[in-house]
Short mmCIF file of C-alpha atoms and ligand atoms in Angstrom, two decimals:
data_model
loop_
_atom_site.label_atom_id
_atom_site.label_comp_id
_atom_site.label_asym_id
_atom_site.label_seq_id
_atom_site.Cartn_x
_atom_site.Cartn_y
_atom_site.Cartn_z
CA UNK A 1 1.37 -5.91 27.96
CA UNK A 2 -0.72 -8.57 27.73
CA UNK A 3 -2.69 -7.74 31.11
CA UNK A 4 -6.19 -7.81 30.41
CA UNK A 5 -8.07 -10.77 32.24
CA UNK A 6 -9.34 -13.55 30.03
CA UNK A 7 -12.32 -13.39 29.20
CA UNK A 8 -14.99 -16.16 31.07
CA UNK A 9 -15.88 -18.21 28.11
CA UNK A 10 -13.34 -17.04 26.17
CA UNK A 11 -11.67 -20.09 24.94
CA UNK A 12 -15.17 -21.45 23.92
CA UNK A 13 -16.41 -18.55 22.30
CA UNK A 14 -13.28 -18.18 20.53
CA UNK A 15 -13.43 -21.47 19.02
CA UNK A 16 -16.88 -21.35 18.15
CA UNK A 17 -16.24 -18.71 15.90
CA UNK A 18 -13.55 -19.84 14.12
CA UNK A 19 -15.72 -22.87 13.69
CA UNK A 20 -18.61 -20.86 12.47
CA UNK A 21 -15.91 -18.95 9.82
CA UNK A 22 -14.25 -21.98 8.48
CA UNK A 23 -17.60 -23.03 7.88
CA UNK A 24 -17.91 -20.06 5.08
CA UNK A 25 -15.82 -17.61 4.72
CA UNK A 26 -13.19 -17.61 2.21
CA UNK A 27 -10.67 -15.42 3.26
CA UNK A 28 -8.21 -13.11 1.13
CA UNK A 29 -4.75 -13.94 -0.05
CA UNK A 30 -4.91 -17.24 2.34
CA UNK A 31 -4.49 -20.85 1.40
CA UNK A 32 -7.10 -22.14 3.36
CA UNK A 33 -5.99 -25.53 4.38
CA UNK A 34 -3.12 -23.66 6.13
CA UNK A 35 -5.75 -23.14 8.87
CA UNK A 36 -5.35 -26.74 9.56
CA UNK A 37 -2.68 -25.52 11.27
CA UNK A 38 -2.11 -21.48 11.77
CA UNK A 39 -4.81 -20.27 14.48
CA UNK A 40 -7.89 -18.02 12.70
CA UNK A 41 -7.87 -15.52 15.29
CA UNK A 42 -11.51 -13.79 15.59
CA UNK A 43 -10.95 -10.07 17.06
CA UNK A 44 -13.69 -8.44 19.17
CA UNK A 45 -11.94 -4.85 19.55
CA UNK A 46 -9.56 -2.88 19.06
CA UNK A 47 -7.53 -0.01 20.57
CA UNK A 48 -4.87 2.38 19.72
CA UNK A 49 -1.73 0.05 18.13
CA UNK A 50 -3.80 -3.10 19.96
CA UNK A 51 -6.32 -5.62 18.95
CA UNK A 52 -7.93 -7.83 21.38
CA UNK A 53 -9.02 -11.40 20.41
CA UNK A 54 -12.24 -13.00 22.19
CA UNK A 55 -10.17 -14.68 24.61
CA UNK A 56 -9.00 -11.06 25.95
CA UNK A 57 -5.47 -11.60 24.40
CA UNK A 58 -3.38 -8.65 22.55
CA UNK A 59 -1.68 -8.11 19.57
CA UNK A 60 0.27 -5.32 18.56
CA UNK A 61 -1.11 -4.59 15.44
CA UNK A 62 2.83 -3.22 13.75
CA UNK A 63 1.26 -3.78 10.01
CA UNK A 64 -1.50 -0.98 10.38
CA UNK A 65 -3.66 -3.63 9.45
CA UNK A 66 -2.62 -3.94 6.00
CA UNK A 67 -0.94 -0.48 5.74
CA UNK A 68 -4.61 1.20 6.64
CA UNK A 69 -4.61 2.43 10.00
CA UNK A 70 -3.28 5.79 10.74
CA UNK A 71 -3.86 6.81 14.18
CA UNK A 72 -5.09 3.66 15.92
CA UNK A 73 -8.00 1.39 16.16
CA UNK A 74 -11.39 3.20 17.07
CA UNK A 75 -9.40 6.40 16.92
CA UNK A 76 -12.26 8.52 18.87
CA UNK A 77 -11.81 10.98 16.42
CA UNK A 78 -12.41 9.30 13.78
CA UNK A 79 -15.13 6.95 14.60
CA UNK A 80 -16.90 9.81 16.31
CA UNK A 81 -16.84 11.67 13.08
CA UNK A 82 -18.53 8.76 11.31
CA UNK A 83 -21.38 8.63 14.21
CA UNK A 84 -22.11 11.75 13.50
CA UNK A 85 -22.30 11.45 9.61
CA UNK A 86 -24.75 8.35 10.08
CA UNK A 87 -27.05 10.46 11.43
CA UNK A 88 -27.50 13.03 8.72
CA UNK A 89 -26.76 11.15 5.31
CA UNK A 90 -25.23 7.63 5.05
CA UNK A 91 -24.63 7.43 1.32
CA UNK A 92 -26.36 9.06 -1.60
CA UNK A 93 -25.89 8.74 -5.15
CA UNK A 94 -22.91 10.93 -6.58
CA UNK A 95 -23.77 11.41 -10.44
CA UNK A 96 -26.49 14.13 -10.65
CA UNK A 97 -26.45 14.65 -6.61
CA UNK A 98 -23.23 15.54 -4.41
CA UNK A 99 -22.81 16.29 -0.51
CA UNK A 100 -21.28 18.67 1.48
CA UNK A 101 -18.37 15.61 3.06
CA UNK A 102 -17.73 14.99 -0.58
CA UNK A 103 -17.20 18.50 -1.20
CA UNK A 104 -14.80 19.48 1.07
CA UNK A 105 -12.72 16.55 1.14
CA UNK A 106 -12.38 16.84 -2.68
CA UNK A 107 -10.91 20.86 -1.88
CA UNK A 108 -8.73 19.68 0.75
CA UNK A 109 -6.91 16.68 -1.06
CA UNK A 110 -6.61 19.27 -4.23
CA UNK A 111 -5.23 21.50 -1.63
CA UNK A 112 -2.63 18.91 -0.12
CA UNK A 113 -1.90 16.98 -3.22
CA UNK A 114 1.52 18.02 -5.28
CA UNK A 115 1.10 20.11 -8.49
CA UNK A 116 -1.95 21.21 -10.50
CA UNK A 117 -3.84 17.85 -8.84
CA UNK A 118 -7.07 19.60 -8.94
CA UNK A 119 -9.78 16.89 -9.95
CA UNK A 120 -10.92 14.11 -7.85
CA UNK A 121 -12.80 11.07 -8.77
CA UNK A 122 -14.11 8.78 -5.98
CA UNK A 123 -14.52 5.00 -5.88
CA UNK A 124 -14.19 3.01 -3.17
CA UNK A 125 -10.92 0.51 -2.95
CA UNK A 126 -6.93 1.20 -4.14
CA UNK A 127 -7.40 -1.09 -7.07
CA UNK A 128 -10.68 0.68 -8.34
CA UNK A 129 -8.37 3.61 -8.24
CA UNK A 130 -5.98 2.48 -10.33
CA UNK A 131 -8.81 1.14 -12.77
CA UNK A 132 -9.76 4.89 -13.31
CA UNK A 133 -6.05 6.49 -13.71
CA UNK A 134 -5.72 3.68 -16.50
CA UNK A 135 -9.08 4.23 -18.32
CA UNK A 136 -9.10 7.95 -17.91
CA UNK A 137 -5.33 8.02 -19.80
CA UNK A 138 -6.07 5.96 -22.25
CA UNK A 139 -9.50 8.02 -22.46
CA UNK A 140 -7.92 10.90 -22.45
CA UNK A 141 -5.38 10.62 -25.66
CA UNK A 142 -8.43 8.78 -27.11
CA UNK A 143 -10.33 12.19 -26.87
CA UNK A 144 -7.14 14.63 -28.13
CA UNK A 145 -6.87 12.36 -31.20
CA UNK A 146 -4.43 9.76 -30.32
CA UNK A 147 -6.39 6.44 -30.21
CA UNK A 148 -3.08 4.35 -31.06
CA UNK A 149 -1.40 4.83 -27.11
CA UNK A 150 -2.79 2.40 -25.32
CA UNK A 151 -0.52 0.28 -23.66
CA UNK A 152 1.06 1.25 -20.24
CA UNK A 153 4.45 0.79 -18.79
CA UNK A 154 5.40 -0.44 -15.36
CA UNK A 155 8.08 -1.64 -13.52
CA UNK A 156 9.31 -5.06 -12.32
CA UNK A 157 8.02 -6.04 -9.24
CA UNK A 158 5.35 -3.35 -8.66
CA UNK A 159 2.00 -4.20 -7.37
CA UNK A 160 -0.82 -2.01 -8.07
CA UNK A 161 -4.32 -4.17 -6.98
CA UNK A 162 -5.95 -7.48 -7.78
CA UNK A 163 -8.57 -6.60 -10.55
CA UNK A 164 -7.84 -7.56 -13.76
CA UNK A 165 -6.26 -4.10 -15.28
CA UNK A 166 -4.97 -3.54 -11.75
CA UNK A 167 -3.28 -6.60 -11.87
CA UNK A 168 -1.88 -6.20 -15.28
CA UNK A 169 -0.04 -3.35 -14.63
CA UNK A 170 1.70 -5.19 -11.23
CA UNK A 171 4.91 -7.30 -11.83
CA UNK A 172 4.23 -9.91 -8.47
CA UNK A 173 4.46 -13.27 -10.02
CA UNK A 174 2.81 -15.05 -6.97
CA UNK A 175 -0.47 -12.66 -7.80
CA UNK A 176 -0.13 -12.40 -11.56
CA UNK A 177 0.65 -15.44 -13.16
CA UNK A 178 -2.02 -17.30 -12.55
CA UNK A 179 -4.01 -14.66 -14.49
CA UNK A 180 -1.96 -13.58 -17.17
CA UNK A 181 -3.91 -15.19 -19.73
CA UNK A 182 -6.96 -12.53 -18.88
CA UNK A 183 -4.44 -9.72 -18.69
CA UNK A 184 -3.54 -6.87 -20.89
CA UNK A 185 -0.06 -6.81 -22.13
CA UNK A 186 2.28 -4.02 -20.66
CA UNK A 187 5.91 -3.18 -21.21
CA UNK A 188 8.34 -3.57 -17.67
CA UNK A 189 11.13 -1.69 -17.35
CA UNK A 190 13.64 -2.42 -14.51
CA UNK A 191 12.80 -1.93 -11.05
CA UNK A 192 15.03 1.11 -9.35
CA UNK A 193 14.94 -0.85 -6.28
CA UNK A 194 17.96 -0.52 -3.90
CA UNK A 195 18.49 -4.10 -2.62
CA UNK A 196 19.87 -4.94 -6.55
CA UNK A 197 22.24 -2.40 -6.49
CA UNK A 198 25.93 -3.48 -7.04
CA UNK A 199 28.65 -3.50 -3.88
CA UNK A 200 29.59 0.01 -3.20
CA UNK A 201 26.69 2.17 -5.53
CA UNK A 202 24.57 4.18 -3.07
CA UNK A 203 21.12 4.34 -3.67
CA UNK A 204 21.12 7.66 -5.84
CA UNK A 205 23.48 6.12 -8.76
CA UNK A 206 21.68 2.88 -8.39
CA UNK A 207 18.14 4.56 -8.86
CA UNK A 208 19.21 6.89 -11.76
CA UNK A 209 21.10 4.68 -13.45
CA UNK A 210 17.69 2.55 -14.28
CA UNK A 211 16.32 5.70 -15.78
CA UNK A 212 18.26 4.59 -18.94
CA UNK A 213 16.44 0.97 -19.36
CA UNK A 214 12.85 3.18 -19.01
CA UNK A 215 14.19 5.84 -21.50
CA UNK A 216 15.10 3.34 -23.73
CA UNK A 217 11.83 1.74 -23.69
CA UNK A 218 10.23 5.06 -24.10
CA UNK A 219 12.04 5.55 -26.65
CA UNK A 220 11.24 2.37 -28.87
CA UNK A 221 7.54 2.66 -27.84
CA UNK A 222 6.25 6.12 -26.77
CA UNK A 223 3.60 6.26 -30.00
CA UNK A 224 1.66 3.53 -28.66
CA UNK A 225 2.21 4.44 -24.26
CA UNK A 226 -0.81 6.14 -22.62
CA UNK A 227 1.07 6.05 -19.11
CA UNK A 228 4.26 5.29 -16.39
CA UNK A 229 2.26 3.26 -13.85
CA UNK A 230 5.05 3.52 -10.25
CA UNK A 231 4.94 2.82 -6.93
CA UNK A 232 7.00 5.93 -5.56
CA UNK A 233 9.95 5.19 -3.44
CA UNK A 234 8.29 1.95 -1.55
CA UNK A 235 6.84 -1.33 -3.67
CA UNK A 236 5.42 -2.42 -0.74
CA UNK A 237 3.76 -5.61 -1.81
CA UNK A 238 6.86 -6.32 -3.86
CA UNK A 239 8.67 -6.95 -0.39
CA UNK A 240 9.30 -3.87 0.61
CA UNK A 241 11.72 -2.72 -1.62
CA UNK A 242 12.77 0.96 -1.87
CA UNK A 243 14.59 3.46 -3.56
CA UNK A 244 15.74 6.89 -4.37
CA UNK A 245 13.56 10.14 -4.94
CA UNK A 246 15.85 11.17 -7.65
CA UNK A 247 14.37 8.23 -9.81
CA UNK A 248 10.31 10.13 -9.66
CA UNK A 249 12.33 13.10 -10.72
CA UNK A 250 14.29 11.18 -13.69
CA UNK A 251 10.96 9.54 -14.65
CA UNK A 252 8.79 12.30 -14.46
CA UNK A 253 11.43 14.09 -16.52
CA UNK A 254 11.29 11.16 -19.12
CA UNK A 255 7.88 11.13 -19.64
CA UNK A 256 7.28 14.80 -20.16
CA UNK A 257 9.73 14.48 -22.75
CA UNK A 258 7.86 11.41 -24.35
CA UNK A 259 4.65 13.21 -24.10
CA UNK A 260 3.33 10.20 -21.61
CA UNK A 261 1.23 10.66 -18.31
CA UNK A 262 3.15 9.38 -15.04
CA UNK A 263 0.46 7.54 -12.87
CA UNK A 264 1.25 7.65 -8.96
CA UNK A 265 -0.20 4.87 -6.89
CA UNK A 266 0.06 5.97 -3.39
CA UNK A 267 -2.09 3.67 -2.21
CA UNK A 268 0.06 2.50 0.25
CA UNK A 269 2.66 5.15 0.93
CA UNK A 270 0.58 8.05 0.66
CA UNK A 271 -0.38 10.25 4.05
CA UNK A 272 2.71 9.88 5.85
CA UNK A 273 3.73 6.58 5.51
CA UNK A 274 7.49 7.64 3.49
CA UNK A 275 7.98 10.81 5.79
CA UNK A 276 6.05 13.74 3.84
CA UNK A 277 2.50 13.19 3.33
CA UNK A 278 3.16 12.04 -0.48
CA UNK A 279 5.72 10.52 -1.49
CA UNK A 280 6.33 12.50 -4.42
CA UNK A 281 7.15 15.78 -2.70
CA UNK A 282 10.45 14.04 -2.09
CA UNK A 283 11.13 14.45 -5.47
CA UNK A 284 9.68 17.69 -6.09
CA UNK A 285 7.46 16.40 -8.85
CA UNK A 286 3.86 16.13 -9.38
CA UNK A 287 2.25 13.44 -11.20
CA UNK A 288 -0.47 13.19 -13.74
CA UNK A 289 -2.89 10.79 -11.82
CA UNK A 290 -2.36 10.07 -8.09
CA UNK A 291 -4.04 7.12 -6.79
CA UNK A 292 -4.91 7.26 -3.11
CA UNK A 293 -6.70 4.94 -0.73
CA UNK A 294 -5.81 3.13 2.62
CA UNK A 295 -4.88 5.55 5.08
CA UNK A 296 -7.16 8.20 3.33
CA UNK A 297 -10.15 7.48 5.77
CA UNK A 298 -7.50 6.66 8.81
CA UNK A 299 -8.38 2.82 7.95
CA UNK A 300 -11.93 2.95 8.90
CA UNK A 301 -13.97 2.51 5.74
CA UNK A 302 -12.81 1.49 1.98
CA UNK A 303 -12.75 4.33 -0.21
CA UNK A 304 -10.27 5.77 -2.91
CA UNK A 305 -9.66 8.42 -5.14
CA UNK A 306 -7.74 9.39 -8.06
CA UNK A 307 -6.65 12.76 -8.41
CA UNK A 308 -6.00 14.52 -12.37
CA UNK A 309 -5.17 17.41 -13.75
CA UNK A 310 -7.98 20.54 -15.10
CA UNK A 311 -6.15 19.20 -18.04
CA UNK A 312 -6.90 15.78 -18.54
CA UNK A 313 -10.33 16.89 -16.85
CA UNK A 314 -10.93 19.45 -20.36
CA UNK A 315 -10.53 16.84 -22.41
CA UNK A 316 -13.52 15.33 -21.51
CA UNK A 317 -15.63 18.29 -20.85
CA UNK A 318 -17.81 18.53 -24.44
CA UNK A 319 -21.51 18.36 -25.20
CA UNK A 320 -23.01 15.06 -24.27
CA UNK A 321 -23.49 13.61 -28.21
CA UNK A 322 -20.03 14.20 -28.80
CA UNK A 323 -19.76 11.06 -26.25
CA UNK A 324 -16.59 12.02 -24.32
CA UNK A 325 -17.53 11.70 -20.86
CA UNK A 326 -15.76 9.36 -18.56
CA UNK A 327 -18.64 7.32 -17.85
CA UNK A 328 -16.98 5.14 -15.30
CA UNK A 329 -19.03 4.30 -11.80
CA UNK A 330 -19.24 2.27 -8.31
CA UNK A 331 -22.52 2.19 -6.45
CA UNK A 332 -20.50 3.79 -3.18
CA UNK A 333 -18.59 6.37 -5.28
CA UNK A 334 -17.86 9.39 -2.86
CA UNK A 335 -19.55 7.63 0.33
CA UNK A 336 -20.66 9.82 2.59
CA UNK A 337 -19.28 8.41 5.53
CA UNK A 338 -16.08 7.45 4.25
CA UNK A 339 -15.82 11.08 3.42
CA UNK A 340 -16.41 12.13 6.84
CA UNK A 341 -13.98 9.67 8.33
CA UNK A 342 -11.77 10.98 5.44
CA UNK A 343 -12.15 14.48 6.05
CA UNK A 344 -11.29 13.91 10.33
CA UNK A 345 -7.98 12.05 9.29
CA UNK A 346 -7.27 15.28 7.53
CA UNK A 347 -8.00 17.17 10.82
CA UNK A 348 -5.97 14.95 12.40
CA UNK A 349 -3.40 16.19 9.80
CA UNK A 350 -4.26 19.42 10.33
CA UNK A 351 -4.21 20.28 14.34
CA UNK A 352 -1.48 17.69 15.58
CA UNK A 353 2.56 17.44 14.37
CA UNK A 354 1.99 13.99 13.13
CA UNK A 355 4.97 14.02 10.45
CA UNK A 356 7.09 15.65 12.94
CA UNK A 357 6.23 13.07 15.54
CA UNK A 358 6.73 10.32 12.87
CA UNK A 359 10.25 11.09 12.59
CA UNK A 360 11.46 10.64 15.96
CA UNK A 361 9.10 7.33 15.66
CA UNK A 362 11.06 6.81 12.45
CA UNK A 363 14.52 7.07 13.89
CA UNK A 364 13.23 4.54 17.05
CA UNK A 365 12.26 2.00 15.14
CA UNK A 366 15.79 1.93 13.07
CA UNK A 367 17.56 1.96 16.89
CA UNK A 368 15.51 -0.36 18.08
CA UNK A 369 16.66 -3.09 15.14
CA UNK A 370 20.06 -1.85 15.36
CA UNK A 371 21.12 -5.29 17.02
CA UNK A 372 20.38 -6.70 13.64
CA UNK A 373 22.98 -5.45 11.00
CA UNK A 374 25.14 -8.14 11.56
CA UNK A 375 22.76 -10.69 12.19
CA UNK A 376 23.91 -13.69 9.95
CA UNK A 377 20.54 -13.93 8.18
CA UNK A 378 19.90 -10.24 7.83
CA UNK A 379 21.04 -8.93 4.06
CA UNK A 380 19.67 -5.66 4.43
CA UNK A 381 17.86 -3.40 7.11
CA UNK A 382 15.64 -0.67 5.14
CA UNK A 383 14.22 2.31 6.25
CA UNK A 384 11.82 5.16 4.18
CA UNK A 385 9.94 6.77 6.58
CA UNK A 386 8.12 5.20 8.78
CA UNK A 387 8.24 1.79 6.34
CA UNK A 388 11.40 -0.08 8.03
CA UNK A 389 11.83 -3.77 6.57
CA UNK A 390 14.20 -6.88 7.49
CA UNK A 391 15.34 -9.03 4.53
CA UNK A 392 16.56 -12.42 6.14
CA UNK A 393 18.51 -14.59 3.88
CA UNK A 394 20.54 -18.07 3.69
CA UNK A 395 23.54 -16.03 3.37
CA UNK A 396 23.80 -12.09 4.47
CA UNK A 397 27.21 -11.90 2.02
CA UNK A 398 25.80 -13.15 -0.79
CA UNK A 399 22.31 -12.48 -0.28
CA UNK A 400 21.21 -15.82 -1.68
CA UNK A 401 17.62 -16.07 -0.99
CA UNK A 402 16.01 -18.85 1.37
CA UNK A 403 13.64 -20.43 -1.05
CA UNK A 404 10.11 -19.75 -0.74
CA UNK A 405 9.04 -22.97 0.08
CA UNK A 406 10.06 -23.02 3.36
CA UNK A 407 8.20 -20.04 4.61
CA UNK A 408 10.78 -18.47 6.46
CA UNK A 409 8.20 -15.78 7.16
CA UNK A 410 5.52 -17.85 8.43
CA UNK A 411 7.61 -18.59 11.35
CA UNK A 412 8.03 -15.46 12.14
CA UNK A 413 4.01 -14.73 12.16
CA UNK A 414 3.64 -17.63 14.06
CA UNK A 415 6.43 -16.27 16.51
CA UNK A 416 4.97 -12.91 16.65
CA UNK A 417 0.91 -14.53 17.59
CA UNK A 418 2.57 -16.18 20.79
CA UNK A 419 4.58 -12.86 21.48
CA UNK A 420 1.07 -10.88 20.68
CA UNK A 421 2.55 -9.12 18.16
CA UNK A 422 1.27 -9.01 14.54
CA UNK A 423 3.95 -9.16 12.54
CA UNK A 424 2.71 -10.62 8.37
CA UNK A 425 6.14 -10.70 6.23
CA UNK A 426 5.81 -10.43 2.73
CA UNK A 427 8.26 -13.87 1.54
CA UNK A 428 11.39 -13.22 3.34
CA UNK A 429 10.90 -9.65 4.56
CA UNK A 430 9.82 -9.06 7.92
CA UNK A 431 8.30 -5.00 8.04
CA UNK A 432 6.83 -2.70 10.09
CA UNK A 433 4.58 -0.14 9.10
CA UNK A 434 2.69 0.63 12.45
CA UNK A 435 -0.02 3.24 13.37
CA UNK A 436 1.49 6.34 14.15
CA UNK A 437 0.55 6.15 17.73
CA UNK A 438 2.68 3.57 18.53
CA UNK A 439 4.54 4.57 21.55
CA UNK A 440 8.45 3.50 21.98
CA UNK A 441 7.63 1.31 24.59
CA UNK A 442 5.59 -0.50 21.93
CA UNK A 443 8.32 -0.21 19.18
CA UNK A 444 11.01 -1.50 21.54
CA UNK A 445 8.30 -4.84 22.13
CA UNK A 446 7.37 -5.24 18.39
CA UNK A 447 11.18 -5.04 17.46
CA UNK A 448 11.93 -7.28 20.26
CA UNK A 449 9.58 -9.86 19.13
CA UNK A 450 10.39 -9.42 15.43
CA UNK A 451 14.23 -10.27 16.38
CA UNK A 452 13.15 -13.25 18.13
CA UNK A 453 11.16 -14.28 15.22
CA UNK A 454 13.99 -13.36 12.81
CA UNK A 455 16.35 -15.43 14.72
CA UNK A 456 13.75 -18.50 15.56
CA UNK A 457 12.86 -18.72 11.56
CA UNK A 458 16.49 -18.50 10.09
CA UNK A 459 18.02 -21.21 13.40
CA UNK A 460 15.30 -24.28 12.29
CA UNK A 461 15.26 -25.77 8.76
CA UNK A 462 12.36 -24.12 7.51
CA UNK A 463 8.37 -25.32 7.27
CA UNK A 464 7.94 -26.59 3.49
CA UNK A 465 8.19 -29.96 2.03
N1 PMP B 1 -1.68 -0.03 -5.25
C1 PMP B 1 -0.75 -0.43 -3.70
C2 PMP B 1 0.16 0.41 -3.93
C3 PMP B 1 -1.32 -1.28 -2.83
O1 PMP B 1 -0.32 -1.58 -2.04
C4 PMP B 1 -2.81 -1.94 -2.49
C5 PMP B 1 -3.10 -2.52 -1.72
N2 PMP B 1 -2.53 -3.35 -1.24
C6 PMP B 1 -3.23 -1.62 -3.92
C7 PMP B 1 -3.05 -0.65 -5.16
C8 PMP B 1 -4.76 -2.19 -3.76
O2 PMP B 1 -5.89 -1.81 -3.01
P1 PMP B 1 -6.87 -2.65 -2.57
O3 PMP B 1 -6.37 -3.74 -1.78
O4 PMP B 1 -8.00 -1.72 -1.34
O5 PMP B 1 -7.66 -2.51 -3.76
#
């Protein structure tokens, strides 16, 4: 694929940019010392699934740049909508003022979201959407005379963002452990993660069984619990672990039975990733709070939204002197450019058979990695819609994992870069979550490179000490 001729002077330009970057930038989720040996890649443009560096080398973005991009880089329709909006209104304070883009987006989201989710509170990133849901749930109970409800229930292996509240309701030790002294305590129920099912059990049976401990926990603590928070169907940052929709249906019933809210964090899985527009649809349920971000703007701009019900909204609606209002704010709440990007993204869902097309692409992804089904170091290939994950293990039968210190995923990452595919494994899990404009040929390439990378990573001794 790398057909673009090298940019004249590209190497020098690229090296210079890297030097300047490393002099001042501190990159997210990175041990910066790694860049003593790991190349940092300056990207100068993108188109469709491709990113192009300053030397003209191209990388197929198999992970949608941290799961945000839906319709390709520089998607003309979204780019055009942003440009048009920028000439009209870039940003306006959303307290006391409003604008058509935010109004239209809120109407459309209320219409598309499952069940009675009719109220939209905008913020500007996923973690903030989670913070809003947590605060609103707690505040709802306080406003309705239940101030003792101040605890949250999460699932093991869950991830909800990096700000302190969002981190507290997550459960990935790698991100959380260091900051534990700063975090509120939560009740953790075992994840319905189907990788952990007993041999012979099917997904549904396993996921349903995990409702047992959740029931026990709610039975004991419901009086002090505001809400249960989950990532519907796929625990993405928790190594793309997946579960059956039956769990969500059962969880909704448990939350109703015990009088606690259900917060669905669809920041990563929303907008078609799991095969339906929202993952909750597969369980036929509506949460009390739905958090969305990432794909909301097609991957162009930071924007997030927390949807909730009229019932929750009404618990805050009162005379000012009663001090029941939700006084949370972010400067860029409901940014006009972000809303224009989001409306353009929803236009594409309206005008094109996105979900139908994705079904074919998803099937193609699966068949493209079929050879891995009997790979000696692949314990599982799992898939939910447009998310496909490959779990590498030292022993496929016992599922003994590779020690994290060996950084097997990093070897796959390096191989991908050499071959022009951006894969960014999570621990021992290689996954695909590509933009929806990927072609069957590009899927074949992505899968081929991933399989070579897995062969390489699992046949060498590993990178660690
Ligand atoms: N929730 C989930 C499920 C996520 O995957 C993420 C981001 N990976 C977040 C919350 C946090 O979003 P952000 O990075 O925009 O703060």
